Amino acid sequence: MPLDFSVEDLDIVTDMMPVLINEVRHEPTAAELANEKRKSDLRAYFESRNSPFTDDATLDAFLSANNMKLMIAISFVESTMGKRCYYNNCSGIGGYPPNLRKYDSYADWVRDFDSLLERRYKGMEPEDMMGVYVQPGSPNWINVVRQLLS
């Protein structure tokens, strides 16, 4: 029995062929290899800390953030690097319930946290964040953030 198909079906395959060939033959650029290395190193760092931030979406969000190191340091102080957070909010954005912000994923929290730091705290040192970002704050908060940043 002959197969039923239309010429349009063949056109779709013909149009896709160059794309498929390029995907198979793609040689990663130096930048792509460097990004994969950074992602692998960041995953290994989080795994060594038993942090839940090891999924691809969260790693990509951290790597594309402007404040990655500061966010990691603050999340260590605020939630032991994601081990103790509520609603995927690992830095206490919003304060206490009912104002505590809720996120569907760690990646959503990373993007919002980065945006918040860019809008309200850009260029601030951890010491300057006392009483503003972290309330009331403590010397221990500053010391731990500084230690992780270094």
JSON list of C-alpha atoms in Angstrom, two decimals:
[
{"chain": "A", "resi": 1, "resn": "MET", "atom": "CA", "xyz": [0.00, 0.00, 0.00]},
{"chain": "A", "resi": 2, "resn": "PRO", "atom": "CA", "xyz": [1.54, 3.36, -0.98]},
{"chain": "A", "resi": 3, "resn": "LEU", "atom": "CA", "xyz": [2.22, 5.95, 1.70]},
{"chain": "A", "resi": 4, "resn": "ASP", "atom": "CA", "xyz": [0.06, 9.02, 1.77]},
{"chain": "A", "resi": 5, "resn": "PHE", "atom": "CA", "xyz": [1.99, 12.29, 1.92]},
{"chain": "A", "resi": 6, "resn": "SER", "atom": "CA", "xyz": [1.88, 15.72, 0.40]},
{"chain": "A", "resi": 7, "resn": "VAL", "atom": "CA", "xyz": [4.52, 17.86, -1.25]},
{"chain": "A", "resi": 8, "resn": "GLU", "atom": "CA", "xyz": [4.21, 20.26, 1.69]},
{"chain": "A", "resi": 9, "resn": "ASP", "atom": "CA", "xyz": [5.54, 17.52, 3.98]},
{"chain": "A", "resi": 10, "resn": "LEU", "atom": "CA", "xyz": [8.62, 17.24, 1.79]},
{"chain": "A", "resi": 11, "resn": "ASP", "atom": "CA", "xyz": [9.09, 21.02, 1.79]},
{"chain": "A", "resi": 12, "resn": "ILE", "atom": "CA", "xyz": [9.21, 21.06, 5.59]},
{"chain": "A", "resi": 13, "resn": "VAL", "atom": "CA", "xyz": [11.92, 18.41, 5.63]},
{"chain": "A", "resi": 14, "resn": "THR", "atom": "CA", "xyz": [13.84, 20.20, 2.89]},
{"chain": "A", "resi": 15, "resn": "ASP", "atom": "CA", "xyz": [13.67, 23.51, 4.77]},
{"chain": "A", "resi": 16, "resn": "MET", "atom": "CA", "xyz": [14.83, 21.91, 8.02]},
{"chain": "A", "resi": 17, "resn": "MET", "atom": "CA", "xyz": [17.76, 20.01, 6.52]},
{"chain": "A", "resi": 18, "resn": "PRO", "atom": "CA", "xyz": [20.32, 22.88, 6.61]},
{"chain": "A", "resi": 19, "resn": "VAL", "atom": "CA", "xyz": [19.41, 23.66, 10.23]},
{"chain": "A", "resi": 20, "resn": "LEU", "atom": "CA", "xyz": [19.79, 20.03, 11.27]},
{"chain": "A", "resi": 21, "resn": "ILE", "atom": "CA", "xyz": [23.11, 19.72, 9.47]},
{"chain": "A", "resi": 22, "resn": "ASN", "atom": "CA", "xyz": [24.44, 22.89, 11.18]},
{"chain": "A", "resi": 23, "resn": "GLU", "atom": "CA", "xyz": [23.36, 21.62, 14.59]},
{"chain": "A", "resi": 24, "resn": "VAL", "atom": "CA", "xyz": [25.20, 18.35, 14.10]},
{"chain": "A", "resi": 25, "resn": "ARG", "atom": "CA", "xyz": [28.32, 19.98, 12.67]},
{"chain": "A", "resi": 26, "resn": "HIS", "atom": "CA", "xyz": [28.43, 22.93, 15.09]},
{"chain": "A", "resi": 27, "resn": "GLU", "atom": "CA", "xyz": [31.87, 23.46, 16.58]},
{"chain": "A", "resi": 28, "resn": "PRO", "atom": "CA", "xyz": [31.61, 25.25, 19.93]},
{"chain": "A", "resi": 29, "resn": "THR", "atom": "CA", "xyz": [33.27, 28.65, 20.04]},
{"chain": "A", "resi": 30, "resn": "ALA", "atom": "CA", "xyz": [35.80, 29.61, 22.68]},
{"chain": "A", "resi": 31, "resn": "ALA", "atom": "CA", "xyz": [33.11, 31.71, 24.40]},
{"chain": "A", "resi": 32, "resn": "GLU", "atom": "CA", "xyz": [30.67, 28.77, 24.44]},
{"chain": "A", "resi": 33, "resn": "LEU", "atom": "CA", "xyz": [33.33, 26.50, 25.90]},
{"chain": "A", "resi": 34, "resn": "ALA", "atom": "CA", "xyz": [34.21, 29.11, 28.54]},
{"chain": "A", "resi": 35, "resn": "ASN", "atom": "CA", "xyz": [30.53, 29.45, 29.49]},
{"chain": "A", "resi": 36, "resn": "GLU", "atom": "CA", "xyz": [30.17, 25.69, 29.83]},
{"chain": "A", "resi": 37, "resn": "LYS", "atom": "CA", "xyz": [33.29, 25.63, 32.02]},
{"chain": "A", "resi": 38, "resn": "ARG", "atom": "CA", "xyz": [31.89, 28.41, 34.25]},
{"chain": "A", "resi": 39, "resn": "LYS", "atom": "CA", "xyz": [28.60, 26.54, 34.52]},
{"chain": "A", "resi": 40, "resn": "SER", "atom": "CA", "xyz": [30.37, 23.29, 35.39]},
{"chain": "A", "resi": 41, "resn": "ASP", "atom": "CA", "xyz": [32.54, 25.04, 38.00]},
{"chain": "A", "resi": 42, "resn": "LEU", "atom": "CA", "xyz": [29.52, 26.78, 39.55]},
{"chain": "A", "resi": 43, "resn": "ARG", "atom": "CA", "xyz": [27.59, 23.50, 39.68]},
{"chain": "A", "resi": 44, "resn": "ALA", "atom": "CA", "xyz": [30.57, 21.81, 41.39]},
{"chain": "A", "resi": 45, "resn": "TYR", "atom": "CA", "xyz": [30.77, 24.68, 43.91]},
{"chain": "A", "resi": 46, "resn": "PHE", "atom": "CA", "xyz": [27.07, 24.38, 44.78]},
{"chain": "A", "resi": 47, "resn": "GLU", "atom": "CA", "xyz": [27.32, 20.59, 44.98]},
{"chain": "A", "resi": 48, "resn": "SER", "atom": "CA", "xyz": [30.28, 20.87, 47.37]},
{"chain": "A", "resi": 49, "resn": "ARG", "atom": "CA", "xyz": [28.07, 23.03, 49.61]},
{"chain": "A", "resi": 50, "resn": "ASN", "atom": "CA", "xyz": [25.06, 20.68, 49.26]},
{"chain": "A", "resi": 51, "resn": "SER", "atom": "CA", "xyz": [23.12, 23.60, 47.80]},
{"chain": "A", "resi": 52, "resn": "PRO", "atom": "CA", "xyz": [19.95, 22.96, 45.78]},
{"chain": "A", "resi": 53, "resn": "PHE", "atom": "CA", "xyz": [21.03, 25.57, 43.19]},
{"chain": "A", "resi": 54, "resn": "THR", "atom": "CA", "xyz": [22.41, 22.91, 40.82]},
{"chain": "A", "resi": 55, "resn": "ASP", "atom": "CA", "xyz": [19.66, 22.75, 38.18]},
{"chain": "A", "resi": 56, "resn": "ASP", "atom": "CA", "xyz": [20.41, 24.21, 34.74]},
{"chain": "A", "resi": 57, "resn": "ALA", "atom": "CA", "xyz": [17.83, 27.02, 34.93]},
{"chain": "A", "resi": 58, "resn": "THR", "atom": "CA", "xyz": [19.18, 28.31, 38.24]},
{"chain": "A", "resi": 59, "resn": "LEU", "atom": "CA", "xyz": [22.79, 28.04, 37.10]},
{"chain": "A", "resi": 60, "resn": "ASP", "atom": "CA", "xyz": [21.98, 29.94, 33.90]},
{"chain": "A", "resi": 61, "resn": "ALA", "atom": "CA", "xyz": [20.16, 32.62, 35.92]},
{"chain": "A", "resi": 62, "resn": "PHE", "atom": "CA", "xyz": [23.16, 33.06, 38.22]},
{"chain": "A", "resi": 63, "resn": "LEU", "atom": "CA", "xyz": [25.62, 33.15, 35.31]},
{"chain": "A", "resi": 64, "resn": "SER", "atom": "CA", "xyz": [23.64, 35.83, 33.48]},
{"chain": "A", "resi": 65, "resn": "ALA", "atom": "CA", "xyz": [23.15, 37.95, 36.62]},
{"chain": "A", "resi": 66, "resn": "ASN", "atom": "CA", "xyz": [25.11, 41.14, 37.25]},
{"chain": "A", "resi": 67, "resn": "ASN", "atom": "CA", "xyz": [25.43, 40.41, 40.98]},
{"chain": "A", "resi": 68, "resn": "MET", "atom": "CA", "xyz": [26.11, 36.68, 41.05]},
{"chain": "A", "resi": 69, "resn": "LYS", "atom": "CA", "xyz": [28.78, 36.66, 43.76]},
{"chain": "A", "resi": 70, "resn": "LEU", "atom": "CA", "xyz": [26.89, 39.02, 46.05]},
{"chain": "A", "resi": 71, "resn": "MET", "atom": "CA", "xyz": [23.68, 36.99, 45.65]},
{"chain": "A", "resi": 72, "resn": "ILE", "atom": "CA", "xyz": [25.50, 33.76, 46.48]},
{"chain": "A", "resi": 73, "resn": "ALA", "atom": "CA", "xyz": [27.11, 35.36, 49.55]},
{"chain": "A", "resi": 74, "resn": "ILE", "atom": "CA", "xyz": [23.82, 36.82, 50.81]},
{"chain": "A", "resi": 75, "resn": "SER", "atom": "CA", "xyz": [21.98, 33.55, 50.18]},
{"chain": "A", "resi": 76, "resn": "PHE", "atom": "CA", "xyz": [24.59, 31.78, 52.30]},
{"chain": "A", "resi": 77, "resn": "VAL", "atom": "CA", "xyz": [23.89, 34.11, 55.24]},
{"chain": "A", "resi": 78, "resn": "GLU", "atom": "CA", "xyz": [20.13, 34.21, 54.75]},
{"chain": "A", "resi": 79, "resn": "SER", "atom": "CA", "xyz": [19.35, 30.56, 53.85]},
{"chain": "A", "resi": 80, "resn": "THR", "atom": "CA", "xyz": [22.57, 28.52, 54.02]},
{"chain": "A", "resi": 81, "resn": "MET", "atom": "CA", "xyz": [22.82, 28.81, 50.24]},
{"chain": "A", "resi": 82, "resn": "GLY", "atom": "CA", "xyz": [19.25, 27.72, 49.54]},
{"chain": "A", "resi": 83, "resn": "LYS", "atom": "CA", "xyz": [18.99, 24.89, 52.05]},
{"chain": "A", "resi": 84, "resn": "ARG", "atom": "CA", "xyz": [16.59, 26.79, 54.32]},
{"chain": "A", "resi": 85, "resn": "CYS", "atom": "CA", "xyz": [14.35, 29.07, 52.35]},
{"chain": "A", "resi": 86, "resn": "TYR", "atom": "CA", "xyz": [10.62, 29.51, 51.98]},
{"chain": "A", "resi": 87, "resn": "TYR", "atom": "CA", "xyz": [8.79, 29.69, 48.65]},
{"chain": "A", "resi": 88, "resn": "ASN", "atom": "CA", "xyz": [12.14, 29.52, 46.79]},
{"chain": "A", "resi": 89, "resn": "ASN", "atom": "CA", "xyz": [13.01, 32.91, 48.31]},
{"chain": "A", "resi": 90, "resn": "CYS", "atom": "CA", "xyz": [16.54, 32.33, 49.57]},
{"chain": "A", "resi": 91, "resn": "SER", "atom": "CA", "xyz": [17.39, 35.87, 50.64]},
{"chain": "A", "resi": 92, "resn": "GLY", "atom": "CA", "xyz": [14.28, 36.97, 52.50]},
{"chain": "A", "resi": 93, "resn": "ILE", "atom": "CA", "xyz": [13.08, 39.47, 49.88]},
{"chain": "A", "resi": 94, "resn": "GLY", "atom": "CA", "xyz": [9.99, 41.16, 51.28]},
{"chain": "A", "resi": 95, "resn": "GLY", "atom": "CA", "xyz": [10.75, 40.41, 54.92]},
{"chain": "A", "resi": 96, "resn": "TYR", "atom": "CA", "xyz": [8.34, 38.25, 56.86]},
{"chain": "A", "resi": 97, "resn": "PRO", "atom": "CA", "xyz": [5.02, 36.71, 55.75]},
{"chain": "A", "resi": 98, "resn": "PRO", "atom": "CA", "xyz": [2.70, 37.93, 54.37]},
{"chain": "A", "resi": 99, "resn": "ASN", "atom": "CA", "xyz": [5.14, 40.28, 52.61]},
{"chain": "A", "resi": 100, "resn": "LEU", "atom": "CA", "xyz": [7.75, 37.60, 51.85]},
{"chain": "A", "resi": 101, "resn": "ARG", "atom": "CA", "xyz": [7.92, 37.19, 48.08]},
{"chain": "A", "resi": 102, "resn": "LYS", "atom": "CA", "xyz": [7.07, 33.78, 46.64]},
{"chain": "A", "resi": 103, "resn": "TYR", "atom": "CA", "xyz": [8.78, 32.28, 43.59]},
{"chain": "A", "resi": 104, "resn": "ASP", "atom": "CA", "xyz": [7.96, 29.29, 41.41]},
{"chain": "A", "resi": 105, "resn": "SER", "atom": "CA", "xyz": [11.64, 28.36, 41.12]},
{"chain": "A", "resi": 106, "resn": "TYR", "atom": "CA", "xyz": [15.10, 29.30, 42.33]},
{"chain": "A", "resi": 107, "resn": "ALA", "atom": "CA", "xyz": [15.80, 30.73, 38.87]},
{"chain": "A", "resi": 108, "resn": "ASP", "atom": "CA", "xyz": [12.85, 33.15, 39.24]},
{"chain": "A", "resi": 109, "resn": "TRP", "atom": "CA", "xyz": [14.22, 34.23, 42.63]},
{"chain": "A", "resi": 110, "resn": "VAL", "atom": "CA", "xyz": [17.72, 34.78, 41.16]},
{"chain": "A", "resi": 111, "resn": "ARG", "atom": "CA", "xyz": [16.37, 37.00, 38.37]},
{"chain": "A", "resi": 112, "resn": "ASP", "atom": "CA", "xyz": [14.21, 39.06, 40.77]},
{"chain": "A", "resi": 113, "resn": "PHE", "atom": "CA", "xyz": [17.00, 39.34, 43.35]},
{"chain": "A", "resi": 114, "resn": "ASP", "atom": "CA", "xyz": [19.45, 40.54, 40.69]},
{"chain": "A", "resi": 115, "resn": "SER", "atom": "CA", "xyz": [16.91, 43.09, 39.48]},
{"chain": "A", "resi": 116, "resn": "LEU", "atom": "CA", "xyz": [16.35, 44.32, 43.04]},
{"chain": "A", "resi": 117, "resn": "LEU", "atom": "CA", "xyz": [20.08, 44.69, 43.67]},
{"chain": "A", "resi": 118, "resn": "GLU", "atom": "CA", "xyz": [20.50, 46.58, 40.38]},
{"chain": "A", "resi": 119, "resn": "ARG", "atom": "CA", "xyz": [17.59, 48.94, 41.10]},
{"chain": "A", "resi": 120, "resn": "ARG", "atom": "CA", "xyz": [18.07, 49.72, 44.78]},
{"chain": "A", "resi": 121, "resn": "TYR", "atom": "CA", "xyz": [21.51, 48.63, 45.96]},
{"chain": "A", "resi": 122, "resn": "LYS", "atom": "CA", "xyz": [23.83, 49.02, 42.96]},
{"chain": "A", "resi": 123, "resn": "GLY", "atom": "CA", "xyz": [27.36, 49.88, 44.02]},
{"chain": "A", "resi": 124, "resn": "MET", "atom": "CA", "xyz": [26.67, 49.45, 47.74]},
{"chain": "A", "resi": 125, "resn": "GLU", "atom": "CA", "xyz": [29.18, 47.66, 49.91]},
{"chain": "A", "resi": 126, "resn": "PRO", "atom": "CA", "xyz": [27.83, 45.11, 52.41]},
{"chain": "A", "resi": 127, "resn": "GLU", "atom": "CA", "xyz": [28.47, 47.62, 55.22]},
{"chain": "A", "resi": 128, "resn": "ASP", "atom": "CA", "xyz": [26.22, 50.14, 53.44]},
{"chain": "A", "resi": 129, "resn": "MET", "atom": "CA", "xyz": [23.42, 47.56, 53.22]},
{"chain": "A", "resi": 130, "resn": "MET", "atom": "CA", "xyz": [23.10, 47.32, 57.01]},
{"chain": "A", "resi": 131, "resn": "GLY", "atom": "CA", "xyz": [19.79, 48.78, 58.13]},
{"chain": "A", "resi": 132, "resn": "VAL", "atom": "CA", "xyz": [18.72, 49.20, 54.50]},
{"chain": "A", "resi": 133, "resn": "TYR", "atom": "CA", "xyz": [18.75, 45.80, 52.82]},
{"chain": "A", "resi": 134, "resn": "VAL", "atom": "CA", "xyz": [19.29, 43.71, 55.94]},
{"chain": "A", "resi": 135, "resn": "GLN", "atom": "CA", "xyz": [17.41, 44.94, 58.98]},
{"chain": "A", "resi": 136, "resn": "PRO", "atom": "CA", "xyz": [18.63, 45.43, 61.57]},
{"chain": "A", "resi": 137, "resn": "GLY", "atom": "CA", "xyz": [21.74, 43.55, 60.46]},
{"chain": "A", "resi": 138, "resn": "SER", "atom": "CA", "xyz": [24.80, 42.54, 62.42]},
{"chain": "A", "resi": 139, "resn": "PRO", "atom": "CA", "xyz": [28.57, 42.57, 62.14]},
{"chain": "A", "resi": 140, "resn": "ASN", "atom": "CA", "xyz": [28.35, 38.79, 61.64]},
{"chain": "A", "resi": 141, "resn": "TRP", "atom": "CA", "xyz": [26.18, 39.32, 58.52]},
{"chain": "A", "resi": 142, "resn": "ILE", "atom": "CA", "xyz": [28.84, 41.64, 57.07]},
{"chain": "A", "resi": 143, "resn": "ASN", "atom": "CA", "xyz": [31.71, 39.30, 57.99]},
{"chain": "A", "resi": 144, "resn": "VAL", "atom": "CA", "xyz": [30.11, 36.25, 56.37]},
{"chain": "A", "resi": 145, "resn": "VAL", "atom": "CA", "xyz": [29.15, 38.14, 53.19]},
{"chain": "A", "resi": 146, "resn": "ARG", "atom": "CA", "xyz": [32.69, 39.56, 52.98]},
{"chain": "A", "resi": 147, "resn": "GLN", "atom": "CA", "xyz": [34.22, 36.14, 53.58]},
{"chain": "A", "resi": 148, "resn": "LEU", "atom": "CA", "xyz": [32.22, 34.55, 50.76]},
{"chain": "A", "resi": 149, "resn": "LEU", "atom": "CA", "xyz": [32.88, 37.45, 48.40]},
{"chain": "A", "resi": 150, "resn": "SER", "atom": "CA", "xyz": [36.61, 36.98, 48.87]}
]
